[in-house]
Amino acid sequence: MTVDARRDELTGVWAELIGQHRAVKVLRRAVASSRQQAEAGRHAMTHAWLVTGPPGSGRSNAARAFAAALQCERGGCGECNGCRTVLSGAHPDVTLVRTEKLSIGVDEVRELVRKAAMSPTLGRHQVLVVEDADRVTERGADALLKSIEEPAARTVWILCAPTMDDVVVTIRSRCRHLHLVTPSDDAVAQLLQRRDGIDAPLAAHAARAAQGHIGRARVLARDEQARIRRDEVLRIPARLTSIGACLVAADNVVKAAADEAAAATQLLDTRERADLDQALGFGTKGARPRNTQAVLKELEDQQKARAKRLQRDALDRVLTELTAYYRDVLGVQTGALVDPMGQEPGVGMINADLREQVATLARSSTPEQTLQRIDAIMQCRVDLEGNVAPLLAVEALMVALAQRH
Ligand SMILES: [Zn+2]
């Protein structure tokens, strides 16, 4: 099959599912067969799907495209009212669950199960999309199970999670599994150009830097601050020349991650607090009845937990960037990558823009040292997941990454 023919396949609601030709084929076939069945007076399609794939591969996009195609008279044209309302989240028979919270509890799931039992009002199916099925609590999963086991005739559940292991076994064993792959840099760059109007060199740079994460590539292409933050991270390795420099670098990294998390949560926190105040029946003035203290405390705890998670996400991105950097170094040292300063400078490198720096480090250290540094990054990730204080974990990392003379 030629490249152009493959590109032509991704039309209508499937257009953004770059690199996912195999998954799109499966979904299209399911849509077509549900239609045939319906015409024969039956409703015998698979009622529960589990879409997995690495972060940024487009799980929620795939789920929404599938939901639209199920409702569309033309199998996902992307243009009709059905398609458009599903994609914008306004279709009455498609419920999209995406949460900012850390977990999806039993009450929320019960609400969905109630919806799932209803017949569609306008569309052909009642579709429920849970974007973070890995966040459904154990009790929530129990409530979900029955609906998935004995679904209403025209109900379709589409669950999304990073991997199969993130979903409890009772649920995942009853779902048809669909796995998305990491799209190629070229495919991501093309999408950035076509959809977001990014110019070719910037699109190529962002796609390579994001290593197949579509959302991250888009942020890097559109947000100069994000690019500056990334450059700061990649300048770290060359600066770690003394213990003092390591401590400064760690402090900067942790502060930047906290600032990023604060910026992302501030607006959300304020809005939630205002909503809660309103729900409790008072404005910003006046004394608060005693029992509301507990409710406010709960909201504050949730908000703190979210800020902490976002800070960890930001730190995780730093670790991902650093890993990619040392992988480039290792690639040069082992000859897996061509000489970064040779005939084809930077080919195959994630950080081609830093090839001089990478080449210098590759010459002044051994592959064993580079592997130890990559191990140290992995250890830092384990420490952060194990709730070691971020500053301590990152300080230990910076010392391990430091150049020894
Ligand atoms: Zn349509």
CSV table of C-alpha atoms and ligand atoms in Angstrom, one decimal:
chain,number,residue,atom,x,y,z
A,1,MET,CA,0.0,0.0,0.0
A,2,THR,CA,1.4,3.4,-0.9
A,3,VAL,CA,1.8,6.2,1.7
A,4,ASP,CA,-0.9,8.3,0.0
A,5,ALA,CA,-3.4,5.5,-0.1
A,6,ARG,CA,-2.9,4.9,3.6
A,7,ARG,CA,-3.4,8.6,4.3
A,8,ASP,CA,-6.7,8.5,2.4
A,9,GLU,CA,-8.1,5.9,4.7
A,10,LEU,CA,-8.2,8.4,7.6
A,11,THR,CA,-11.1,10.5,6.6
A,12,GLY,CA,-14.1,11.9,8.5
A,13,VAL,CA,-14.1,11.3,12.2
A,14,TRP,CA,-11.0,9.1,11.9
A,15,ALA,CA,-8.8,11.9,10.4
A,16,GLU,CA,-6.8,12.6,13.6
A,17,LEU,CA,-6.0,9.0,14.4
A,18,ILE,CA,-2.7,9.1,12.8
A,19,GLY,CA,-0.7,5.9,12.7
A,20,GLN,CA,-3.7,3.9,14.0
A,21,HIS,CA,-4.7,2.3,10.7
A,22,ARG,CA,-5.1,-1.1,12.2
A,23,ALA,CA,-7.3,0.1,15.0
A,24,VAL,CA,-9.4,2.3,12.7
A,25,LYS,CA,-10.0,-0.8,10.5
A,26,VAL,CA,-11.3,-2.8,13.4
A,27,LEU,CA,-13.6,0.1,14.6
A,28,ARG,CA,-14.9,0.7,11.1
A,29,ARG,CA,-15.7,-2.9,10.7
A,30,ALA,CA,-17.6,-2.9,14.0
A,31,VAL,CA,-19.6,0.2,12.9
A,32,ALA,CA,-20.5,-1.5,9.6
A,33,SER,CA,-21.5,-4.7,11.2
A,34,SER,CA,-23.6,-3.0,13.8
A,35,ARG,CA,-25.5,-1.3,11.0
A,36,GLN,CA,-26.0,-4.6,9.1
A,37,GLN,CA,-27.3,-6.2,12.3
A,38,ALA,CA,-29.6,-3.3,13.0
A,39,GLU,CA,-31.0,-3.6,9.5
A,40,ALA,CA,-31.7,-7.2,10.1
A,41,GLY,CA,-33.6,-6.2,13.3
A,42,ARG,CA,-30.8,-7.4,15.6
A,43,HIS,CA,-28.5,-5.6,18.0
A,44,ALA,CA,-25.6,-7.9,18.4
A,45,MET,CA,-22.5,-5.8,18.5
A,46,THR,CA,-19.8,-5.9,21.1
A,47,HIS,CA,-21.1,-3.9,24.0
A,48,ALA,CA,-17.9,-3.1,25.8
A,49,TRP,CA,-14.6,-1.9,24.4
A,50,LEU,CA,-11.3,-1.2,26.1
A,51,VAL,CA,-9.0,1.2,24.3
A,52,THR,CA,-5.4,1.2,25.5
A,53,GLY,CA,-2.3,2.9,24.3
A,54,PRO,CA,0.6,4.9,25.5
A,55,PRO,CA,0.0,8.5,26.8
A,56,GLY,CA,-0.6,10.8,23.9
A,57,SER,CA,-1.4,8.1,21.3
A,58,GLY,CA,-5.0,9.4,21.0
A,59,ARG,CA,-7.1,7.0,23.2
A,60,SER,CA,-9.8,9.6,23.9
A,61,ASN,CA,-9.8,10.7,20.3
A,62,ALA,CA,-10.3,7.1,19.1
A,63,ALA,CA,-13.1,6.6,21.6
A,64,ARG,CA,-14.9,9.8,20.5
A,65,ALA,CA,-14.5,9.0,16.8
A,66,PHE,CA,-15.9,5.5,17.4
A,67,ALA,CA,-18.9,7.0,19.3
A,68,ALA,CA,-19.5,9.5,16.5
A,69,ALA,CA,-19.3,6.7,13.8
A,70,LEU,CA,-21.8,4.6,15.7
A,71,GLN,CA,-24.3,7.5,15.6
A,72,CYS,CA,-23.6,8.7,12.1
A,73,GLU,CA,-25.8,7.6,9.2
A,74,ARG,CA,-22.7,7.4,7.1
A,75,GLY,CA,-20.4,5.6,9.5
A,76,GLY,CA,-18.4,8.6,10.7
A,77,CYS,CA,-18.5,11.3,7.9
A,78,GLY,CA,-17.3,14.0,10.4
A,79,GLU,CA,-19.7,16.5,8.8
A,80,CYS,CA,-23.3,15.6,9.7
A,81,ASN,CA,-25.1,16.9,12.8
A,82,GLY,CA,-24.6,13.5,14.5
A,83,CYS,CA,-20.9,13.5,14.1
A,84,ARG,CA,-20.4,17.1,15.1
A,85,THR,CA,-22.5,16.9,18.2
A,86,VAL,CA,-20.7,13.8,19.4
A,87,LEU,CA,-17.3,15.3,18.8
A,88,SER,CA,-18.3,18.5,20.6
A,89,GLY,CA,-19.7,16.6,23.5
A,90,ALA,CA,-23.3,17.7,23.0
A,91,HIS,CA,-25.0,14.5,21.7
A,92,PRO,CA,-27.8,13.4,24.0
A,93,ASP,CA,-26.9,9.7,23.5
A,94,VAL,CA,-23.2,9.9,24.1
A,95,THR,CA,-21.9,10.5,27.6
A,96,LEU,CA,-18.2,11.5,27.8
A,97,VAL,CA,-16.6,11.1,31.2
A,98,ARG,CA,-13.4,12.9,31.6
A,99,THR,CA,-12.3,13.7,35.1
A,100,GLU,CA,-10.0,16.2,36.7
A,101,LYS,CA,-10.4,14.2,39.9
A,102,LEU,CA,-8.1,11.5,41.1
A,103,SER,CA,-10.8,8.8,41.1
A,104,ILE,CA,-14.2,8.0,39.7
A,105,GLY,CA,-16.3,6.8,42.6
A,106,VAL,CA,-19.2,4.5,42.9
A,107,ASP,CA,-21.9,7.3,42.9
A,108,GLU,CA,-20.6,8.6,39.6
A,109,VAL,CA,-20.5,5.1,38.1
A,110,ARG,CA,-24.1,4.3,39.2
A,111,GLU,CA,-25.2,7.5,37.4
A,112,LEU,CA,-23.6,6.2,34.3
A,113,VAL,CA,-25.1,2.7,34.7
A,114,ARG,CA,-28.5,4.3,35.0
A,115,LYS,CA,-27.9,6.2,31.7
A,116,ALA,CA,-26.6,3.0,30.1
A,117,ALA,CA,-29.9,1.3,30.8
A,118,MET,CA,-31.9,3.8,28.8
A,119,SER,CA,-32.7,3.6,25.1
A,120,PRO,CA,-31.1,6.2,22.9
A,121,THR,CA,-33.3,9.2,22.2
A,122,LEU,CA,-32.0,10.4,18.8
A,123,GLY,CA,-29.1,8.2,17.9
A,124,ARG,CA,-28.7,4.6,17.1
A,125,HIS,CA,-26.9,3.7,20.3
A,126,GLN,CA,-26.5,4.8,23.9
A,127,VAL,CA,-22.8,5.3,24.1
A,128,LEU,CA,-20.8,5.8,27.3
A,129,VAL,CA,-17.1,6.8,27.0
A,130,VAL,CA,-15.0,6.7,30.2
A,131,GLU,CA,-11.7,8.3,29.3
A,132,ASP,CA,-9.9,7.4,32.5
A,133,ALA,CA,-11.2,3.9,33.3
A,134,ASP,CA,-8.0,3.3,35.3
A,135,ARG,CA,-9.3,5.8,37.8
A,136,VAL,CA,-12.6,3.9,38.5
A,137,THR,CA,-12.5,2.8,42.2
A,138,GLU,CA,-13.0,-0.8,43.1
A,139,ARG,CA,-16.5,-0.2,44.3
A,140,GLY,CA,-17.1,1.7,41.1
A,141,ALA,CA,-15.9,-1.2,39.1
A,142,ASP,CA,-18.3,-3.5,40.9
A,143,ALA,CA,-21.2,-1.2,39.9
A,144,LEU,CA,-20.0,-1.1,36.3
A,145,LEU,CA,-19.6,-4.8,36.0
A,146,LYS,CA,-23.3,-5.7,35.9
A,147,SER,CA,-24.0,-3.2,33.2
A,148,ILE,CA,-21.2,-4.6,31.1
A,149,GLU,CA,-22.3,-8.2,31.7
A,150,GLU,CA,-25.9,-7.7,30.9
A,151,PRO,CA,-26.0,-4.6,28.7
A,152,ALA,CA,-29.1,-3.0,27.2
A,153,ALA,CA,-29.5,-4.0,23.5
A,154,ARG,CA,-28.3,-0.7,22.0
A,155,THR,CA,-25.7,0.3,24.7
A,156,VAL,CA,-22.0,0.5,24.0
A,157,TRP,CA,-19.4,1.2,26.6
A,158,ILE,CA,-16.0,2.5,25.5
A,159,LEU,CA,-13.4,2.5,28.3
A,160,CYS,CA,-9.9,4.0,27.9
A,161,ALA,CA,-6.8,3.3,30.0
A,162,PRO,CA,-3.0,3.3,29.4
A,163,THR,CA,-2.6,-0.5,29.6
A,164,MET,CA,-4.8,-3.5,30.3
A,165,ASP,CA,-3.1,-3.9,33.7
A,166,ASP,CA,-4.6,-0.5,34.8
A,167,VAL,CA,-8.2,-1.9,34.6
A,168,VAL,CA,-9.5,-4.5,37.1
A,169,VAL,CA,-9.5,-7.9,35.6
A,170,THR,CA,-13.3,-8.5,36.0
A,171,ILE,CA,-13.9,-5.5,33.8
A,172,ARG,CA,-11.2,-6.0,31.2
A,173,SER,CA,-12.0,-9.7,30.7
A,174,ARG,CA,-15.4,-8.6,29.5
A,175,CYS,CA,-14.3,-6.0,27.0
A,176,ARG,CA,-13.1,-6.3,23.5
A,177,HIS,CA,-9.5,-4.9,23.6
A,178,LEU,CA,-8.2,-2.4,21.1
A,179,HIS,CA,-4.6,-1.2,21.4
A,180,LEU,CA,-3.2,2.0,19.9
A,181,VAL,CA,0.4,2.4,18.9
A,182,THR,CA,2.8,5.3,19.3
A,183,PRO,CA,2.5,7.3,16.1
A,184,SER,CA,5.7,8.1,14.1
A,185,ASP,CA,7.3,11.5,14.3
A,186,ASP,CA,6.4,12.2,10.7
A,187,ALA,CA,2.8,11.4,11.2
A,188,VAL,CA,2.7,13.7,14.3
A,189,ALA,CA,4.4,16.5,12.4
A,190,GLN,CA,2.0,16.2,9.5
A,191,LEU,CA,-1.0,16.4,11.9
A,192,LEU,CA,0.4,19.5,13.5
A,193,GLN,CA,0.8,21.1,10.1
A,194,ARG,CA,-2.6,20.1,8.8
A,195,ARG,CA,-4.7,20.6,11.9
A,196,ASP,CA,-3.0,23.3,13.9
A,197,GLY,CA,-1.4,25.3,11.0
A,198,ILE,CA,2.2,24.9,12.4
A,199,ASP,CA,5.0,25.5,9.9
A,200,ALA,CA,7.0,22.5,8.8
A,201,PRO,CA,10.3,23.0,10.7
A,202,LEU,CA,8.6,23.7,14.0
A,203,ALA,CA,6.2,20.8,13.6
A,204,ALA,CA,9.1,18.4,12.9
A,205,HIS,CA,11.0,19.7,15.9
A,206,ALA,CA,8.0,19.5,18.3
A,207,ALA,CA,7.0,16.0,17.0
A,208,ARG,CA,10.6,14.7,17.5
A,209,ALA,CA,10.9,16.3,21.0
A,210,ALA,CA,7.5,14.8,22.1
A,211,GLN,CA,8.5,11.3,21.1
A,212,GLY,CA,5.1,10.3,19.7
A,213,HIS,CA,2.9,12.1,22.3
A,214,ILE,CA,0.5,14.0,20.2
A,215,GLY,CA,-0.8,16.4,22.9
A,216,ARG,CA,2.7,17.1,24.1
A,217,ALA,CA,3.8,17.8,20.5
A,218,ARG,CA,1.0,20.3,20.1
A,219,VAL,CA,1.9,22.1,23.4
A,220,LEU,CA,5.5,22.3,22.3
A,221,ALA,CA,4.5,23.6,18.9
A,222,ARG,CA,2.2,26.2,20.2
A,223,ASP,CA,3.5,27.3,23.5
A,224,GLU,CA,6.9,29.0,23.6
A,225,GLN,CA,7.1,28.9,27.4
A,226,ALA,CA,6.9,25.1,27.2
A,227,ARG,CA,9.7,25.1,24.7
A,228,ILE,CA,11.8,27.3,26.9
A,229,ARG,CA,11.1,25.0,29.9
A,230,ARG,CA,12.2,22.0,27.9
A,231,ASP,CA,15.4,23.8,26.8
A,232,GLU,CA,16.2,24.6,30.4
A,233,VAL,CA,15.9,20.9,31.3
A,234,LEU,CA,18.2,19.9,28.5
A,235,ARG,CA,20.8,22.4,29.6
A,236,ILE,CA,21.0,20.7,33.0
A,237,PRO,CA,23.4,17.9,32.2
A,238,ALA,CA,26.2,20.2,31.0
A,239,ARG,CA,25.9,22.3,34.1
A,240,LEU,CA,26.3,19.7,36.8
A,241,THR,CA,29.9,20.4,37.5
A,242,SER,CA,29.9,20.6,41.3
A,243,ILE,CA,27.7,19.6,44.3
A,244,GLY,CA,26.5,23.2,44.6
A,245,ALA,CA,25.5,23.2,40.9
A,246,CYS,CA,23.5,20.0,41.4
A,247,LEU,CA,21.6,21.4,44.4
A,248,VAL,CA,20.8,24.6,42.4
A,249,ALA,CA,19.6,22.6,39.5
A,250,ALA,CA,17.4,20.4,41.6
A,251,ASP,CA,15.9,23.4,43.3
A,252,ASN,CA,15.1,25.0,40.0
A,253,VAL,CA,13.5,21.8,38.6
A,254,VAL,CA,11.3,21.3,41.6
A,255,LYS,CA,10.2,24.9,41.7
A,256,ALA,CA,9.4,25.1,38.0
A,257,ALA,CA,7.3,21.9,38.4
A,258,ALA,CA,5.4,23.4,41.3
A,259,ASP,CA,4.9,26.7,39.5
A,260,GLU,CA,3.6,24.8,36.4
A,261,ALA,CA,1.1,22.8,38.6
A,262,ALA,CA,0.0,26.0,40.4
A,263,ALA,CA,-0.7,27.8,37.1
A,264,ALA,CA,-2.7,24.8,35.9
A,265,THR,CA,-4.8,24.4,39.0
A,266,GLN,CA,-5.4,28.0,40.2
A,267,LEU,CA,-8.4,28.7,37.9
A,268,LEU,CA,-9.9,25.3,38.5
A,269,ASP,CA,-9.6,25.6,42.3
A,270,THR,CA,-11.3,29.0,42.4
A,271,ARG,CA,-14.1,27.8,40.2
A,272,GLU,CA,-14.7,24.7,42.3
A,273,ARG,CA,-14.7,26.7,45.5
A,274,ALA,CA,-17.2,29.2,44.1
A,275,ASP,CA,-19.5,26.3,43.0
A,276,LEU,CA,-19.3,24.7,46.4
A,277,ASP,CA,-20.0,28.0,48.1
A,278,GLN,CA,-23.1,28.4,46.0
A,279,ALA,CA,-24.2,24.8,46.5
A,280,LEU,CA,-23.9,25.3,50.3
A,281,GLY,CA,-26.1,28.3,50.0
A,282,PHE,CA,-23.9,31.2,50.8
A,283,GLY,CA,-21.7,33.8,49.2
A,284,THR,CA,-18.2,34.8,50.3
A,285,LYS,CA,-19.4,36.7,53.4
A,286,GLY,CA,-21.0,35.6,56.7
A,287,ALA,CA,-20.4,32.8,59.1
A,288,ARG,CA,-20.4,29.2,57.9
A,289,PRO,CA,-22.4,26.6,59.7
A,290,ARG,CA,-20.2,24.0,61.4
A,291,ASN,CA,-21.0,21.0,59.2
A,292,THR,CA,-19.8,22.7,56.1
A,293,GLN,CA,-16.3,22.8,57.5
A,294,ALA,CA,-15.9,19.1,56.7
A,295,VAL,CA,-17.1,19.6,53.1
A,296,LEU,CA,-14.7,22.5,52.6
A,297,LYS,CA,-11.9,20.5,54.1
A,298,GLU,CA,-12.6,17.7,51.7
A,299,LEU,CA,-12.5,20.0,48.7
A,300,GLU,CA,-9.2,21.5,49.9
A,301,ASP,CA,-7.7,18.0,50.3
A,302,GLN,CA,-8.8,17.0,46.8
A,303,GLN,CA,-7.3,20.2,45.4
A,304,LYS,CA,-4.0,19.6,47.2
A,305,ALA,CA,-3.8,16.1,45.9
A,306,ARG,CA,-4.4,17.3,42.4
A,307,ALA,CA,-1.7,20.0,42.6
A,308,LYS,CA,0.6,17.3,43.9
A,309,ARG,CA,-0.3,15.0,41.0
A,310,LEU,CA,0.3,17.8,38.5
A,311,GLN,CA,3.6,18.6,40.0
A,312,ARG,CA,4.6,15.0,39.7
A,313,ASP,CA,3.4,14.9,36.1
A,314,ALA,CA,5.7,17.9,35.4
A,315,LEU,CA,8.6,16.2,37.1
A,316,ASP,CA,7.9,13.1,35.1
A,317,ARG,CA,8.2,15.1,31.9
A,318,VAL,CA,11.6,16.4,33.1
A,319,LEU,CA,12.7,12.8,33.7
A,320,THR,CA,11.4,11.8,30.2
A,321,GLU,CA,13.4,14.6,28.6
A,322,LEU,CA,16.5,13.7,30.5
A,323,THR,CA,16.1,10.0,29.6
A,324,ALA,CA,15.8,10.9,25.9
A,325,TYR,CA,19.0,13.0,26.2
A,326,TYR,CA,21.1,10.3,27.7
A,327,ARG,CA,19.6,7.8,25.2
A,328,ASP,CA,21.0,10.0,22.5
A,329,VAL,CA,24.4,10.1,24.3
A,330,LEU,CA,24.3,6.3,24.5
A,331,GLY,CA,23.4,5.9,20.9
A,332,VAL,CA,26.4,7.9,19.9
A,333,GLN,CA,28.7,6.0,22.2
A,334,THR,CA,27.6,2.6,21.0
A,335,GLY,CA,27.4,3.6,17.3
A,336,ALA,CA,23.7,3.0,17.1
A,337,LEU,CA,23.4,6.6,16.0
A,338,VAL,CA,25.6,8.0,13.2
A,339,ASP,CA,28.3,10.5,14.2
A,340,PRO,CA,26.2,13.5,15.3
A,341,MET,CA,28.8,15.9,13.8
A,342,GLY,CA,29.3,13.9,10.6
A,343,GLN,CA,27.8,13.8,7.2
A,344,GLU,CA,24.2,13.7,8.3
A,345,PRO,CA,24.2,15.7,11.5
A,346,GLY,CA,21.7,14.5,14.1
A,347,VAL,CA,19.9,11.9,12.1
A,348,GLY,CA,17.9,9.6,14.4
A,349,MET,CA,18.5,11.7,17.4
A,350,ILE,CA,15.7,13.0,19.6
A,351,ASN,CA,17.7,16.0,20.5
A,352,ALA,CA,19.3,16.8,17.2
A,353,ASP,CA,19.4,20.5,18.1
A,354,LEU,CA,21.8,19.7,20.9
A,355,ARG,CA,24.0,17.4,18.9
A,356,GLU,CA,27.2,19.3,19.9
A,357,GLN,CA,26.5,19.0,23.5
A,358,VAL,CA,25.5,15.3,23.1
A,359,ALA,CA,28.7,14.6,21.1
A,360,THR,CA,30.9,16.2,23.8
A,361,LEU,CA,29.3,14.2,26.6
A,362,ALA,CA,29.5,11.0,24.5
A,363,ARG,CA,33.3,11.5,24.1
A,364,SER,CA,34.0,12.5,27.8
A,365,SER,CA,32.1,9.6,29.4
A,366,THR,CA,31.7,5.8,28.9
A,367,PRO,CA,28.6,3.9,27.9
A,368,GLU,CA,28.6,2.3,31.4
A,369,GLN,CA,28.4,5.8,32.9
A,370,THR,CA,25.6,6.7,30.6
A,371,LEU,CA,23.7,3.6,31.6
A,372,GLN,CA,24.2,4.4,35.2
A,373,ARG,CA,22.8,7.8,34.6
A,374,ILE,CA,19.7,6.4,32.9
A,375,ASP,CA,19.3,4.0,35.9
A,376,ALA,CA,19.5,7.0,38.2
A,377,ILE,CA,16.6,8.6,36.3
A,378,MET,CA,14.6,5.5,36.6
A,379,GLN,CA,15.4,5.3,40.4
A,380,CYS,CA,14.2,8.9,40.7
A,381,ARG,CA,10.9,8.0,39.1
A,382,VAL,CA,10.5,5.1,41.6
A,383,ASP,CA,11.3,7.4,44.5
A,384,LEU,CA,8.7,10.0,43.4
A,385,GLU,CA,6.1,7.3,43.0
A,386,GLY,CA,7.0,6.1,46.5
A,387,ASN,CA,6.3,9.5,47.9
A,388,VAL,CA,9.9,10.6,48.6
A,389,ALA,CA,9.9,14.4,48.9
A,390,PRO,CA,10.5,15.7,45.4
A,391,LEU,CA,13.4,17.9,46.3
A,392,LEU,CA,15.3,15.0,47.9
A,393,ALA,CA,14.6,12.7,45.0
A,394,VAL,CA,15.7,15.2,42.4
A,395,GLU,CA,18.8,16.3,44.4
A,396,ALA,CA,19.9,12.6,44.6
A,397,LEU,CA,19.4,12.4,40.8
A,398,MET,CA,21.4,15.5,40.0
A,399,VAL,CA,24.3,14.3,42.0
A,400,ALA,CA,24.2,10.9,40.2
A,401,LEU,CA,24.1,12.7,36.8
A,402,ALA,CA,27.0,15.0,37.7
A,403,GLN,CA,30.1,15.0,35.6
A,404,ARG,CA,33.1,13.4,37.3
A,405,HIS,CA,36.5,14.8,36.5
B,1,ZN,ZN,-21.6,11.8,10.2
